[in-house]
């Protein structure tokens, strides 16, 4: 099982919180490798996240949740 982390999007403030803006793939969804699964945002910077492998995605945080950078937001496996 692989962990999907909220990446570092703000080098100025590593403690900055970010938002899981959108889950494109529903929880308990079998995602394809490189499938778009989420959009994240920190300090006016947005980033799209893709699945690292073709497995079942499990959300660990809700859409709209504010989390610290490097927090595990989902697992895939």
Short mmCIF file of C-alpha atoms in Angstrom, two decimals, residues 2-7 58-62 67-76:
data_model
loop_
_atom_site.label_atom_id
_atom_site.label_comp_id
_atom_site.label_asym_id
_atom_site.label_seq_id
_atom_site.Cartn_x
_atom_site.Cartn_y
_atom_site.Cartn_z
CA UNK A 2 1.32 3.44 -0.94
CA UNK A 3 0.66 6.70 0.88
CA UNK A 4 -0.30 9.84 -1.03
CA UNK A 5 1.09 12.91 0.71
CA UNK A 6 0.01 16.52 0.47
CA UNK A 7 3.15 17.89 -1.23
CA UNK A 58 -8.92 5.38 -0.13
CA UNK A 59 -9.43 9.00 1.00
CA UNK A 60 -8.15 9.82 4.49
CA UNK A 61 -9.34 13.44 4.48
CA UNK A 62 -12.53 15.06 3.22
CA UNK A 67 -4.12 19.91 6.24
CA UNK A 68 -0.41 20.52 6.80
CA UNK A 69 1.97 19.91 3.93
CA UNK A 70 3.43 16.36 3.93
CA UNK A 71 0.27 14.96 5.60
CA UNK A 72 -1.00 11.61 4.28
CA UNK A 73 -4.27 12.43 2.50
CA UNK A 74 -4.99 9.05 0.89
CA UNK A 75 -3.70 5.54 0.40
CA UNK A 76 -3.64 3.44 -2.72
#
